[in-house]
PDB file of C-alpha atoms in Angstrom:
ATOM      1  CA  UNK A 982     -12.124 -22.313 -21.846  1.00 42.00           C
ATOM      2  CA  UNK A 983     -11.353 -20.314 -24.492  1.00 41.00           C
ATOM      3  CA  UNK A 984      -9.923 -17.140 -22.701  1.00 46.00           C
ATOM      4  CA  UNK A 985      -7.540 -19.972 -20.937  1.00 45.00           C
ATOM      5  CA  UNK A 986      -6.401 -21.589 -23.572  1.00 38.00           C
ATOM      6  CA  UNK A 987      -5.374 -18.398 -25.163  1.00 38.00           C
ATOM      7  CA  UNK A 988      -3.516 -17.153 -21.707  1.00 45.00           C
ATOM      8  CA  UNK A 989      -1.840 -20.148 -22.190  1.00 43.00           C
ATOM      9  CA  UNK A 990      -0.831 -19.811 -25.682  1.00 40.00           C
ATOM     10  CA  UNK A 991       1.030 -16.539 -24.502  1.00 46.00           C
ATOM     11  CA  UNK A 992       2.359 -17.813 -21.526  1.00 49.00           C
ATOM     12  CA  UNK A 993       6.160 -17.941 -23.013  1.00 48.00           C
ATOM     13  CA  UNK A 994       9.269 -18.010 -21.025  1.00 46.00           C
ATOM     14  CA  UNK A 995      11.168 -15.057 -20.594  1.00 47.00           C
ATOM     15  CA  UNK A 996      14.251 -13.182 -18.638  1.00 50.00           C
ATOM     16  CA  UNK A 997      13.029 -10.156 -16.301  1.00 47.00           C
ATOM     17  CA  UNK A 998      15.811  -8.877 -14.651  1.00 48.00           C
ATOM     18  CA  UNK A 999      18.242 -11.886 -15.196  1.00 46.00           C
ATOM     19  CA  UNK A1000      15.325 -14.379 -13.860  1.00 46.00           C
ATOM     20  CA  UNK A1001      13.437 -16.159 -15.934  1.00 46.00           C
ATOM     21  CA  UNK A1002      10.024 -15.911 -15.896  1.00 49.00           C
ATOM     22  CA  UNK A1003       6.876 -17.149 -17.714  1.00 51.00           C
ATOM     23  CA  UNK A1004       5.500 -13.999 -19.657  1.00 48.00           C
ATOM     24  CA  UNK A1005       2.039 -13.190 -18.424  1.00 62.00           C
ATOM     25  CA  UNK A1006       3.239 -14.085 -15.033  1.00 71.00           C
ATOM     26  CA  UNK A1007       5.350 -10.729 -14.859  1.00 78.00           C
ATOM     27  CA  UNK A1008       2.518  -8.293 -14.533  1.00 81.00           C
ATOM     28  CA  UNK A1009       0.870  -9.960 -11.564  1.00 82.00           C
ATOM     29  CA  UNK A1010       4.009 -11.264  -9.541  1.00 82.00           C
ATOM     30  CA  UNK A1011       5.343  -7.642  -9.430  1.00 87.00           C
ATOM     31  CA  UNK A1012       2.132  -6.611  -8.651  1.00 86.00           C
ATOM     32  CA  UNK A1013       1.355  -8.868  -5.755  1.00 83.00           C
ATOM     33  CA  UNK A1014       4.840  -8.429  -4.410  1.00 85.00           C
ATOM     34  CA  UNK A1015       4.204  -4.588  -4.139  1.00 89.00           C
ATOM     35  CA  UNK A1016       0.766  -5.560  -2.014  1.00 85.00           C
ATOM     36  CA  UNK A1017       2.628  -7.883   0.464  1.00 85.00           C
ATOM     37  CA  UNK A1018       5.164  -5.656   1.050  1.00 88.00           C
ATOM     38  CA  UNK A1019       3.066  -2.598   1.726  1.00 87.00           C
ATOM     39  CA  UNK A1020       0.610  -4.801   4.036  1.00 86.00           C
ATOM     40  CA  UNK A1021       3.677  -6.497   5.809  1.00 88.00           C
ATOM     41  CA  UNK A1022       4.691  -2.451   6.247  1.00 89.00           C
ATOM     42  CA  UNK A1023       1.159  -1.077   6.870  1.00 87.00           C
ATOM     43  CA  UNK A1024       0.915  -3.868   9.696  1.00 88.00           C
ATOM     44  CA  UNK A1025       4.027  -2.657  11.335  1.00 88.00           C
ATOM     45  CA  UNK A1026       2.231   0.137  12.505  1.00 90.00           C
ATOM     46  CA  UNK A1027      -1.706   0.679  12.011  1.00 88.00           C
ATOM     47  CA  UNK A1028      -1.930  -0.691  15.663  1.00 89.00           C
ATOM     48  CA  UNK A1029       0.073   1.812  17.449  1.00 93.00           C
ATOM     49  CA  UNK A1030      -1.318   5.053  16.076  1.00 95.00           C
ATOM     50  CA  UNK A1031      -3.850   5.037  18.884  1.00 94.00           C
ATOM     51  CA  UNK A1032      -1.155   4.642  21.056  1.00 94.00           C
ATOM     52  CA  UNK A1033       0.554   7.818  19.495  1.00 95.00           C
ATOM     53  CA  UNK A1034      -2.396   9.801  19.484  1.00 96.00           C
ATOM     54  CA  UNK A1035      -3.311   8.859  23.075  1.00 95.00           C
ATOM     55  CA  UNK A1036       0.077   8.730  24.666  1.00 94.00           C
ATOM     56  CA  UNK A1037       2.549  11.258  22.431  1.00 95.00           C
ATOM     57  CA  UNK A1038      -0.616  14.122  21.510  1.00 94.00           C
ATOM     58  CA  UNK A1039      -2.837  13.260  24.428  1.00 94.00           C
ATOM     59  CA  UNK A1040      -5.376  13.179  23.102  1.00 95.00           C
ATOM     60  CA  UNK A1041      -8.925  12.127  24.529  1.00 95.00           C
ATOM     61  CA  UNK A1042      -9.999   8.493  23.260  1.00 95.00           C
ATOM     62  CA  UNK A1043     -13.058  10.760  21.825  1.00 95.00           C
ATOM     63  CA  UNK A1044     -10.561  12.711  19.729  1.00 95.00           C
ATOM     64  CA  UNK A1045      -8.786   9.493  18.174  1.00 95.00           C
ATOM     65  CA  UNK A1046     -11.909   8.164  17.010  1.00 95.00           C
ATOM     66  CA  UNK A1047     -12.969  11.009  15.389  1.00 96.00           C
ATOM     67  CA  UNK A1048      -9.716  11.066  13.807  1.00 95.00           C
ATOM     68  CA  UNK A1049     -10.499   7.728  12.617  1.00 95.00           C
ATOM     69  CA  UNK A1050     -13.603   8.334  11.557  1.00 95.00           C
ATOM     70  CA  UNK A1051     -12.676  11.770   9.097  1.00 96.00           C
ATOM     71  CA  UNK A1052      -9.740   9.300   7.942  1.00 94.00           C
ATOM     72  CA  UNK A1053     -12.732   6.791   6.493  1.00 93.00           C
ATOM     73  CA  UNK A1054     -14.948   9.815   5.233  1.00 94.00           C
ATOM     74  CA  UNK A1055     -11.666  10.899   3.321  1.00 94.00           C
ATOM     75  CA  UNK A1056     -10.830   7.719   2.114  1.00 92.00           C
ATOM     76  CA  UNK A1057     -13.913   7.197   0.439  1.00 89.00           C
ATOM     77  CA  UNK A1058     -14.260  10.252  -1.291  1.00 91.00           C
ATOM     78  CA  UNK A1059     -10.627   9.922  -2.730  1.00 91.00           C
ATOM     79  CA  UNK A1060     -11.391   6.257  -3.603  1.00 87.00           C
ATOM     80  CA  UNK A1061     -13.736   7.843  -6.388  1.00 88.00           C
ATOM     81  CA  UNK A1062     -10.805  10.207  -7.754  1.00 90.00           C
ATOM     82  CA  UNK A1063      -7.918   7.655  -7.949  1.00 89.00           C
ATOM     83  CA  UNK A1064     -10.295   5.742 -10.470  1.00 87.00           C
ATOM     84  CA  UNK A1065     -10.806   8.826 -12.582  1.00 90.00           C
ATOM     85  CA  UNK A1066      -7.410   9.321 -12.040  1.00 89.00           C
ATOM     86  CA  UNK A1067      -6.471   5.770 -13.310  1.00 86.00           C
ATOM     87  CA  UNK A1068      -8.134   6.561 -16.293  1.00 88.00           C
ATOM     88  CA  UNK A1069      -6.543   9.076 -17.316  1.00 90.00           C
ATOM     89  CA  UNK A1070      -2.878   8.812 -16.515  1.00 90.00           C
ATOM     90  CA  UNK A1071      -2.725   4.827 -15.593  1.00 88.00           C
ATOM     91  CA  UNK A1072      -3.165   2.872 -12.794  1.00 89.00           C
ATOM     92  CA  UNK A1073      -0.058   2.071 -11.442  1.00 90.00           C
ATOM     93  CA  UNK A1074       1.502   5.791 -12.144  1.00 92.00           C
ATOM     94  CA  UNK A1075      -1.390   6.995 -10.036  1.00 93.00           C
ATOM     95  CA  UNK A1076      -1.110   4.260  -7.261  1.00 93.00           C
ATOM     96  CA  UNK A1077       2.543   5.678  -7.282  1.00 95.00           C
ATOM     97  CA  UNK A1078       1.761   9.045  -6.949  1.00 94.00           C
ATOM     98  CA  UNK A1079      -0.683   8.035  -4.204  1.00 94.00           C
ATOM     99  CA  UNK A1080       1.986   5.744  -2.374  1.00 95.00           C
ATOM    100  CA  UNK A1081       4.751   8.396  -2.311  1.00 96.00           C
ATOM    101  CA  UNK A1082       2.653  11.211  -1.100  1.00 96.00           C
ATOM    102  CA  UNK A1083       1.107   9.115   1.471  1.00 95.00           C
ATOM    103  CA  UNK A1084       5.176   8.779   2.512  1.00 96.00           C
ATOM    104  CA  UNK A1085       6.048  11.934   2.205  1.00 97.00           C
ATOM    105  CA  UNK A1086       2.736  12.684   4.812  1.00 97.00           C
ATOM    106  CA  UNK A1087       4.046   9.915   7.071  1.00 97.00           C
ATOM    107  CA  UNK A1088       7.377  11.693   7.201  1.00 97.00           C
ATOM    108  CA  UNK A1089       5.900  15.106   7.396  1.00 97.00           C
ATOM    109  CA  UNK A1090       3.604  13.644  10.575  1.00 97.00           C
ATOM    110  CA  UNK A1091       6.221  12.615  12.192  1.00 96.00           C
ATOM    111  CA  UNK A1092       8.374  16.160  11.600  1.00 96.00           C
ATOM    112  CA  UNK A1093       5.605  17.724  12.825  1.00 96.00           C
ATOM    113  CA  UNK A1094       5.000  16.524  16.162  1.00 96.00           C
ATOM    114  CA  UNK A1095       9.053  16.164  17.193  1.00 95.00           C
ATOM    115  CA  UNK A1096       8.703  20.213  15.983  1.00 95.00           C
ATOM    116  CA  UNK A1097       6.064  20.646  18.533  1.00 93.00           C
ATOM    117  CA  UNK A1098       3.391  21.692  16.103  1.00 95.00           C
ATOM    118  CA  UNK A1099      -0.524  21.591  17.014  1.00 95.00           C
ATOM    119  CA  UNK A1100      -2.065  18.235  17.563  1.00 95.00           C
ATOM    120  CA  UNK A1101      -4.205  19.558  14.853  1.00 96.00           C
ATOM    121  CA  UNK A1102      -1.539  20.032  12.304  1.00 96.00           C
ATOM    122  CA  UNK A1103      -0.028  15.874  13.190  1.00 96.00           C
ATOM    123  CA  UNK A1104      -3.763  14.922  12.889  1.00 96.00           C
ATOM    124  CA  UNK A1105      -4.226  16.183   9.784  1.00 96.00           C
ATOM    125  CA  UNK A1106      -1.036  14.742   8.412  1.00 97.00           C
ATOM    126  CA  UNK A1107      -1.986  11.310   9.443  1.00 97.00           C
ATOM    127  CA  UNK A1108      -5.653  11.735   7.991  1.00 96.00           C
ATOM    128  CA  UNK A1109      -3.785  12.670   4.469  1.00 96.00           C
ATOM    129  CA  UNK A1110      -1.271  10.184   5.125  1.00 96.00           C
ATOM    130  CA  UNK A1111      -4.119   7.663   5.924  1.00 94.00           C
ATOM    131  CA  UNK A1112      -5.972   8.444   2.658  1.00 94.00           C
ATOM    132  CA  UNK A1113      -3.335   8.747  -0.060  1.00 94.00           C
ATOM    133  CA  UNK A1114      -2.017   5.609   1.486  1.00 91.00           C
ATOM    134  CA  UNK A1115      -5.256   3.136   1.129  1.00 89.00           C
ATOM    135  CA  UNK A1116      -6.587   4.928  -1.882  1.00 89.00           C
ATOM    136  CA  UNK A1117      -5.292   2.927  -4.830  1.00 85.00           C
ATOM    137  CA  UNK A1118      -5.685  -1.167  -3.644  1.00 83.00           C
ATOM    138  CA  UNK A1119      -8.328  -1.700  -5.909  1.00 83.00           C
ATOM    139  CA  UNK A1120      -6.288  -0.091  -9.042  1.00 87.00           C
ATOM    140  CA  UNK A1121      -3.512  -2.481  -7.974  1.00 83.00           C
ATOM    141  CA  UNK A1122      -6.342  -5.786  -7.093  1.00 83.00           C
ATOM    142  CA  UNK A1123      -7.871  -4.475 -10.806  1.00 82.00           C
ATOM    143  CA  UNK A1124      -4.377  -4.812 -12.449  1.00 83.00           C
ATOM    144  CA  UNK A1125      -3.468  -8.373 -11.305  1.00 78.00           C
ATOM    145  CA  UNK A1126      -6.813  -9.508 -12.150  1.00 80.00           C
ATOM    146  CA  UNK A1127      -6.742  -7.973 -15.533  1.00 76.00           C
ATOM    147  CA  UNK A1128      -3.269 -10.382 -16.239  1.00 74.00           C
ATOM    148  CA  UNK A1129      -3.909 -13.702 -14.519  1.00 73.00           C
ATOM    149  CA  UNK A1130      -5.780 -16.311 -16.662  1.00 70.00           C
ATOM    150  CA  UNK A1131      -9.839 -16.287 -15.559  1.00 74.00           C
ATOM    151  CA  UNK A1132      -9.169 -20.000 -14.094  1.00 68.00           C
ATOM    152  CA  UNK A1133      -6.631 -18.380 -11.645  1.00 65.00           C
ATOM    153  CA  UNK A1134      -7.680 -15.662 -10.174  1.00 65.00           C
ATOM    154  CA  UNK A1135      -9.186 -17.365  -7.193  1.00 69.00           C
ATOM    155  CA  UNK A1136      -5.477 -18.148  -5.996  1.00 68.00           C
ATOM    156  CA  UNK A1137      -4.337 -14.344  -6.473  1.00 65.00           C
ATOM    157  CA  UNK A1138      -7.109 -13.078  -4.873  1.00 68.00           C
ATOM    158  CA  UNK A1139      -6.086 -15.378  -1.974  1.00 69.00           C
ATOM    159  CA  UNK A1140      -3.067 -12.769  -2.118  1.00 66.00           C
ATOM    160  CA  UNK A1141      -5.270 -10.421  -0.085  1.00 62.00           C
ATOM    161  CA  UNK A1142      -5.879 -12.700   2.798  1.00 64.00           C
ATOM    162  CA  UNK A1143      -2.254 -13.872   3.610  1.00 64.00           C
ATOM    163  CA  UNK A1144      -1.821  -9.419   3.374  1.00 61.00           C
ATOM    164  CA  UNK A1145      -4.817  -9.868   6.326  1.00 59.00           C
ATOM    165  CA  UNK A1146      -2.938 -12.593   8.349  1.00 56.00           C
ATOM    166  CA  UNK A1147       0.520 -10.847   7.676  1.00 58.00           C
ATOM    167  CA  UNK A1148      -0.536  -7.626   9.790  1.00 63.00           C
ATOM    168  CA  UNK A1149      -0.604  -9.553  12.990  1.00 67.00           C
ATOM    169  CA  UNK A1150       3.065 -10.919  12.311  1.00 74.00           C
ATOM    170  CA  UNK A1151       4.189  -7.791  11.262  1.00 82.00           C
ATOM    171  CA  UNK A1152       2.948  -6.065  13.641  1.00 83.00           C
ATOM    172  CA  UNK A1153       4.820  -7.752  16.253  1.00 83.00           C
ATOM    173  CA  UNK A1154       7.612  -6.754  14.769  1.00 87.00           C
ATOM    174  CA  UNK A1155       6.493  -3.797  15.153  1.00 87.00           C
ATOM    175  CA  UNK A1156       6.167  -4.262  18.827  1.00 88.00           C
ATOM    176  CA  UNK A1157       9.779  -5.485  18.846  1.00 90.00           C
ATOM    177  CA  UNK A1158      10.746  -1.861  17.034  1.00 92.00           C
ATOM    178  CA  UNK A1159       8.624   0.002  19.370  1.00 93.00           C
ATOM    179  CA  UNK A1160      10.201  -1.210  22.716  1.00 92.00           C
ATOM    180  CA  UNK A1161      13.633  -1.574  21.320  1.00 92.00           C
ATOM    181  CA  UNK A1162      14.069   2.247  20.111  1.00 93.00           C
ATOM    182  CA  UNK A1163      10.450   4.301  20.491  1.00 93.00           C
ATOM    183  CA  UNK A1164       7.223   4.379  18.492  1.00 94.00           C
ATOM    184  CA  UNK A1165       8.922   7.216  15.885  1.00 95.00           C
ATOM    185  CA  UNK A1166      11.193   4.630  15.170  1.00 96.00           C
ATOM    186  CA  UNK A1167       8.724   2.434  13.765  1.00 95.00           C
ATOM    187  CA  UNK A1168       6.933   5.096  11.836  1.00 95.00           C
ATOM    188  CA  UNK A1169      10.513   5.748  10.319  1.00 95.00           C
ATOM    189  CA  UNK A1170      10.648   1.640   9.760  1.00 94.00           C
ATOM    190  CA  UNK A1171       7.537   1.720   7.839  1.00 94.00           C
ATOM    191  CA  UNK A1172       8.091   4.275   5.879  1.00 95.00           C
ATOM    192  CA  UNK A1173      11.368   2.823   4.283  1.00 95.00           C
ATOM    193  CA  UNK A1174       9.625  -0.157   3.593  1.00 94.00           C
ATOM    194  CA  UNK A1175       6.599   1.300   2.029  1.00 94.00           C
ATOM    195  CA  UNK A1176       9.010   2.878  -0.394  1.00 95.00           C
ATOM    196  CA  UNK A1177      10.372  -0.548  -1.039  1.00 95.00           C
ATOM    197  CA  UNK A1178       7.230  -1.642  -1.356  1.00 93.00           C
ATOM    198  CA  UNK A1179       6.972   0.959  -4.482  1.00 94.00           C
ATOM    199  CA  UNK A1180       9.795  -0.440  -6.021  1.00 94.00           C
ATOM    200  CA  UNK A1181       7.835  -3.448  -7.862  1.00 92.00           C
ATOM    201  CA  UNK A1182       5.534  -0.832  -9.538  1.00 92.00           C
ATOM    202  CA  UNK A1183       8.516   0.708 -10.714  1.00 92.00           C
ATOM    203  CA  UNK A1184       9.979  -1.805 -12.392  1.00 89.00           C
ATOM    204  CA  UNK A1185       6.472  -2.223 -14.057  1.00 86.00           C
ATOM    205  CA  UNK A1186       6.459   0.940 -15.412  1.00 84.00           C
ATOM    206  CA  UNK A1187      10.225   0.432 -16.565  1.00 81.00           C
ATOM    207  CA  UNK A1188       9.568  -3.268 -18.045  1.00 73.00           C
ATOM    208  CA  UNK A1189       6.380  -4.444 -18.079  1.00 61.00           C
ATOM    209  CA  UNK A1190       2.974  -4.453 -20.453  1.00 61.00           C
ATOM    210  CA  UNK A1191       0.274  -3.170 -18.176  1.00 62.00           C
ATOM    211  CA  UNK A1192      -2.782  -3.304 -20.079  1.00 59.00           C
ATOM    212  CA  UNK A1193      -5.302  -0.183 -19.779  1.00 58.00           C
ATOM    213  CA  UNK A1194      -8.549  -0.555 -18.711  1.00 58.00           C
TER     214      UNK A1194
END
């Protein structure tokens, strides 16, 4: 009761950006706005990678699983270094760093097969991609729990599961992008809005308090 009450003590109003908004509620809406977006984006296209491997780089359904498979390996491994990384220079700068390079891979990916490089070379780009990409959600899930009253943070962590249910919408949109002008396309789609998506944790870094851990 006593960490609430003193949440609440803090919990004045202010003006972010010409809206106002309660105080401790700044850290955590930016926060959780950067996670939808990247899940509505991430759901645009995690379900048609298979397709790309399979139809685009033809490759065997063998193959694509083991791509899969190195991408998990990878991921875990780097999921140690973005906390030590977190430490050390913060944990939104490195979920940023993360989050662009994991664009810049996406875009590379793409450049790569429509310049008829090795399947090899695309695979590898979307394993990178893949990894720098998921690396950082529980920097970001350790943030907006580290700024939301204790009495709270069941309804932010509900955040996570409306990202869950989002994929499936998004990903028909997806669909839509896919027949409407090709499956590059809708790489290209999610890209942009992944970098949207990084536009909340800029604004943190330009305006808000994030507390280190």
């Amino acid at each position: 009761n006593n960490d609430d009450s003193s949440d609440n003590s803090d919990d004045e109003i202010t003006k972010f950006l010409c809206i106002e908004i309660r105080s401790t509620r700044v850290v955590p809406v930016l926060v959780a706005t950067a996670d939808v977006l990247s899940g509505l984006a991430a759901g645009m296209s995690i379900r048609y990678f298979p397709i790309f491997f399979l139809d685009n780089l033809k490759l065997k359904p063998a193959q694509v699983q083991l791509v899969f498979i190195v991408s998990m390996l990878t991921m875990a491994v780097a999921g140690q270094l973005s906390q030590r990384a977190g430490k050390k220079i913060g944990r939104i700068e490195t979920t940023l760093i993360c989050k662009w390079t994991g664009i810049a891979l996406l875009v590379a990916m793409i450049a790569a097969y429509r310049s008829d490089m090795p399947a090899w070379v695309v695979c590898a780009a979307y394993v990178l991609r893949s990894t720098f990409m998921n690396t950082c959600g529980p920097l970001t899930r350790s943030v907006l729990m580290d700024h939301v009253p204790k009495s709270e943070r069941g309804k932010w962590s509900a955040l996570e599961s409306v990202n869950m249910f989002s994929w499936s919408g998004s990903a028909a949109i997806g669909g839509f992008l896919v027949d409407a002008e090709g499956i590059l396309f809708n790489f290209y789609t999610t890209a942009g809005l992944q970098l949207v998506a990084t536009v909340p944790l800029v604004l943190l870094l330009m305006f808000g308090n994030v507390r280190s851990e």
